[in-house]
Coordinates of C-alpha atoms in Angstrom, one line a residue:
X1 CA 17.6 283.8 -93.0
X2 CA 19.5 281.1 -91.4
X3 CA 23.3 281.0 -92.4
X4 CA 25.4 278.3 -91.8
X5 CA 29.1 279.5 -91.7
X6 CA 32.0 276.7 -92.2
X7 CA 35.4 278.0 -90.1
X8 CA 38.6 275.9 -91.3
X9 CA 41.3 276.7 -88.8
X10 CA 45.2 276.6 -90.4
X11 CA 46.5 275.5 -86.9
X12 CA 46.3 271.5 -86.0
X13 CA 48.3 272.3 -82.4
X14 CA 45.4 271.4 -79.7
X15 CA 46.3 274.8 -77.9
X16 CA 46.3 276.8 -80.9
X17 CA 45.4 280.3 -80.4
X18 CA 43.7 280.6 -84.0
X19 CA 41.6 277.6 -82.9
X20 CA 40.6 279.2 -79.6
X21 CA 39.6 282.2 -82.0
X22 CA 37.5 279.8 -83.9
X23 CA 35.9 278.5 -81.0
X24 CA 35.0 282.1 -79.7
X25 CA 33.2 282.6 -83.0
X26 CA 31.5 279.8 -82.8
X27 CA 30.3 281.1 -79.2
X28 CA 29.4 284.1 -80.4
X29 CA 27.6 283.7 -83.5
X30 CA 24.1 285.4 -83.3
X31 CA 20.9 283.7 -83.1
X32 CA 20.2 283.4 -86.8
X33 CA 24.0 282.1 -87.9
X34 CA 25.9 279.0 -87.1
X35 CA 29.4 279.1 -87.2
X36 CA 30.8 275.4 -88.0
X37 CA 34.1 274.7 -86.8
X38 CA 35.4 271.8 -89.0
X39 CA 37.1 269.0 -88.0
X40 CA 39.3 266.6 -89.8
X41 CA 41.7 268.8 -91.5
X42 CA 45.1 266.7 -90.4
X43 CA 43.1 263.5 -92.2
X44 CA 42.6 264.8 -95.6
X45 CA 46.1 264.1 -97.6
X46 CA 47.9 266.5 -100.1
X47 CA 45.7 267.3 -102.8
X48 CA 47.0 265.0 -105.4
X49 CA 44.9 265.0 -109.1
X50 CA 45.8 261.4 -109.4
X51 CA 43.6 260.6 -106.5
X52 CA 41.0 263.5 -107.1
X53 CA 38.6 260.7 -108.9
X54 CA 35.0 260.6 -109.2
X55 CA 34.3 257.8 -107.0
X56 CA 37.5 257.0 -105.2
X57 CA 38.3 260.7 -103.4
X58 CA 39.8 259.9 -99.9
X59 CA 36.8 259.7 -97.6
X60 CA 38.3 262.9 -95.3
X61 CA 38.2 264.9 -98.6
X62 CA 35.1 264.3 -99.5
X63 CA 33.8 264.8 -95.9
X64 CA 35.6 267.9 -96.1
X65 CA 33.7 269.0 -99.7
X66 CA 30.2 267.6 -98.4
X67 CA 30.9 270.3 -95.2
X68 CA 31.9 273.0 -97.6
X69 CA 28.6 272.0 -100.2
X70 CA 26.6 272.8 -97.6
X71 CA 27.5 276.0 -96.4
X72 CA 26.7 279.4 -96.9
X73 CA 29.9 280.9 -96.2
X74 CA 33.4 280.6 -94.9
X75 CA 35.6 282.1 -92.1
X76 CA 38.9 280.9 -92.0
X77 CA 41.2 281.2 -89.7
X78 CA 45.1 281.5 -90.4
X79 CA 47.6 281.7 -88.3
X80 CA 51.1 282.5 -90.1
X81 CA 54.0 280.2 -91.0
X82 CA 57.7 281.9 -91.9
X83 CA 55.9 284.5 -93.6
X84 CA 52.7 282.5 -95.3
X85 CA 49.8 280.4 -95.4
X86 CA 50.0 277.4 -93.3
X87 CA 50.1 274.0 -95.2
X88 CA 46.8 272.6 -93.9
X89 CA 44.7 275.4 -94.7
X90 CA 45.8 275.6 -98.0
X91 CA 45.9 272.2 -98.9
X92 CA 42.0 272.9 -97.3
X93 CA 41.4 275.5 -100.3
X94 CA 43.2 273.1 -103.0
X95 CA 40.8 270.4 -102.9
X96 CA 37.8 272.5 -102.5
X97 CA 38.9 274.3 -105.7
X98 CA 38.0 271.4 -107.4
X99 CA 36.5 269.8 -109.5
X100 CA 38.1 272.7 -111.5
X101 CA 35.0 275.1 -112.3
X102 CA 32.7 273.8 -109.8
X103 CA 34.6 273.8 -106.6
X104 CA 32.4 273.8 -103.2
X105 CA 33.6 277.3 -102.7
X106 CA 31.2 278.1 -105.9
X107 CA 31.1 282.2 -105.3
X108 CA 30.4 282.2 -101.6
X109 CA 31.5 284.8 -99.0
X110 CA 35.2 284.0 -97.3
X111 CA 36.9 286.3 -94.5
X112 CA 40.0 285.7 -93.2
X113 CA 41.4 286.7 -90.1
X114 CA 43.6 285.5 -87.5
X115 CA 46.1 285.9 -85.0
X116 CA 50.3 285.2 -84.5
X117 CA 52.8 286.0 -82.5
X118 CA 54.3 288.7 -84.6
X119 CA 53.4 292.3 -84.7
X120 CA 51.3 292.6 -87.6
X121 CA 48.8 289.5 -86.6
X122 CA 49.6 287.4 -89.5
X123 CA 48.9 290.1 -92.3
X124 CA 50.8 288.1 -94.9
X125 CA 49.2 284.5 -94.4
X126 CA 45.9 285.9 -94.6
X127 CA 46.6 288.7 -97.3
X128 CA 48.3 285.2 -99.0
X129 CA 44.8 283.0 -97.9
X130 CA 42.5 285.3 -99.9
X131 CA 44.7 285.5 -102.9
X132 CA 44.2 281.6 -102.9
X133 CA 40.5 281.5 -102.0
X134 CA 39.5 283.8 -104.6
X135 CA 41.5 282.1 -107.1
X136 CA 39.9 278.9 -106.0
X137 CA 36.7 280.2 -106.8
X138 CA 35.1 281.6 -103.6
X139 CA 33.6 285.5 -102.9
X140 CA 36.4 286.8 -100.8
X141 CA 35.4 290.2 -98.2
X142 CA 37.9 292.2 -98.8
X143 CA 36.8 294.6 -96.6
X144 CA 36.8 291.9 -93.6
X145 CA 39.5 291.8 -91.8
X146 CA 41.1 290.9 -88.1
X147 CA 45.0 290.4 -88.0
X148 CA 45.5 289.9 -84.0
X149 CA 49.1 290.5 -82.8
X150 CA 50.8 289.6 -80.1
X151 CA 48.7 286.1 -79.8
X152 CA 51.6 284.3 -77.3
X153 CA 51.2 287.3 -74.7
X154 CA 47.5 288.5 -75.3
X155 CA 46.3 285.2 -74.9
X156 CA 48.7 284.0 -72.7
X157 CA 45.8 283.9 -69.7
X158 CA 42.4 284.7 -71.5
X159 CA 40.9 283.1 -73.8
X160 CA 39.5 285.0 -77.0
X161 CA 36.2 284.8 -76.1
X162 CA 37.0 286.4 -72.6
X163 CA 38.6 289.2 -74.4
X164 CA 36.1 292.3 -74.6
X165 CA 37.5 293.7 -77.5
X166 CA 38.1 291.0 -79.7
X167 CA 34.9 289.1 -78.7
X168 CA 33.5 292.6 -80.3
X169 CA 35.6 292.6 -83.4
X170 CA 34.8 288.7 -84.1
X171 CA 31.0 289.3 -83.4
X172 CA 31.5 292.0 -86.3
X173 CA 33.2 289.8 -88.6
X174 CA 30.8 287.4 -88.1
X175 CA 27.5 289.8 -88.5
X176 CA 29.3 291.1 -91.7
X177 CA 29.8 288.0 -93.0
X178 CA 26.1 286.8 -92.2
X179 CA 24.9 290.2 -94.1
X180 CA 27.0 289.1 -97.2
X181 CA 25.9 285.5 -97.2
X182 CA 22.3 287.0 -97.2
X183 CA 23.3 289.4 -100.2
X184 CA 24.5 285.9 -102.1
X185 CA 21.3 284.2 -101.3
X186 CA 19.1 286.8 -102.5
X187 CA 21.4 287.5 -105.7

């Protein structure tokens, strides 16, 4: 089976490491699985219930939930801010948590990983990104996980792709996360 696999990226900064991360997934990704890396994420405004209104949702947000409708799974990828989830990617999981009970996340498969400077790759954010997910409705893989230290020196020169062993680890995730989007499908 065909999966389509949206990745949201927590970093806007053009250079950001966790975007180059996306983009190597997005290289890598098996014949059989397309990993989508969304654009748009700076557009959509603070999730707001006044302006969450059947017929009147900011055009980004609603791009953002046709994207997410259509997927079969999710891979985000979160970099860590003073100790948490970055503001854009959680704003990300706030408006496709709703409407409340039938968000576009709707049971489906979400890994997080990512990379930071620190020395633990970002643990917190992304321990602190599934928590939110899952609340927000969507399958989260526990058992997923890539926290990449060290981002400012390891990819200082080479890009993530070009890395050997986390173009490995990523080509993983992103099997793993086919195999469970194929588990969904047949459930």
């Amino acid at each position: 089976m065909s999966v389509r696999i949206l990745a949201l990226v927590g970093s806007l900064r053009a250079g950001s490491h966790n975007r180059q991360l996306a983009e190597a997934a997005v290289k890598l990704a098996p014949e059989g699985t397309e990993v989508e890396l969304y654009e748009g994420l700076a557009e959509i405004p603070f999730y707001n219930e006044d302006i969450d209104v059947e017929g009147s949702v900011p055009a980004a947000a609603a791009k953002l939930r046709a994207a997410a409708q259509s997927s079969d799974a999710f891979l985000l990828f979160s970099p860590e801010y003073n100790g948490t989830i970055p503001a854009v990617l959680k704003n990300a999981i706030d408006w496709l948590s709703r409407p409340y009970g039938a968000g576009a996340f709707g049971g489906k498969p979400v890994a997080v990983v990512g990379t930071a400077f620190g020395q633990y790759g970002g643990v917190w954010a992304q321990d602190e990104a599934r928590k939110a997910v899952g609340i927000a409705g969507g399958k989260v893989l526990e058992d997923i996980k890539l926290s990449i230290p060290g981002s400012v020196t390891r990819f200082a020169d080479t890009h993530p792709a070009d890395d050997t062993e986390v173009a490995a680890q990523l080509t993983e995730v992103i099997a793993r996360v086919h195999g469970h989007a194929d588990e969904t499908a047949a459930a």
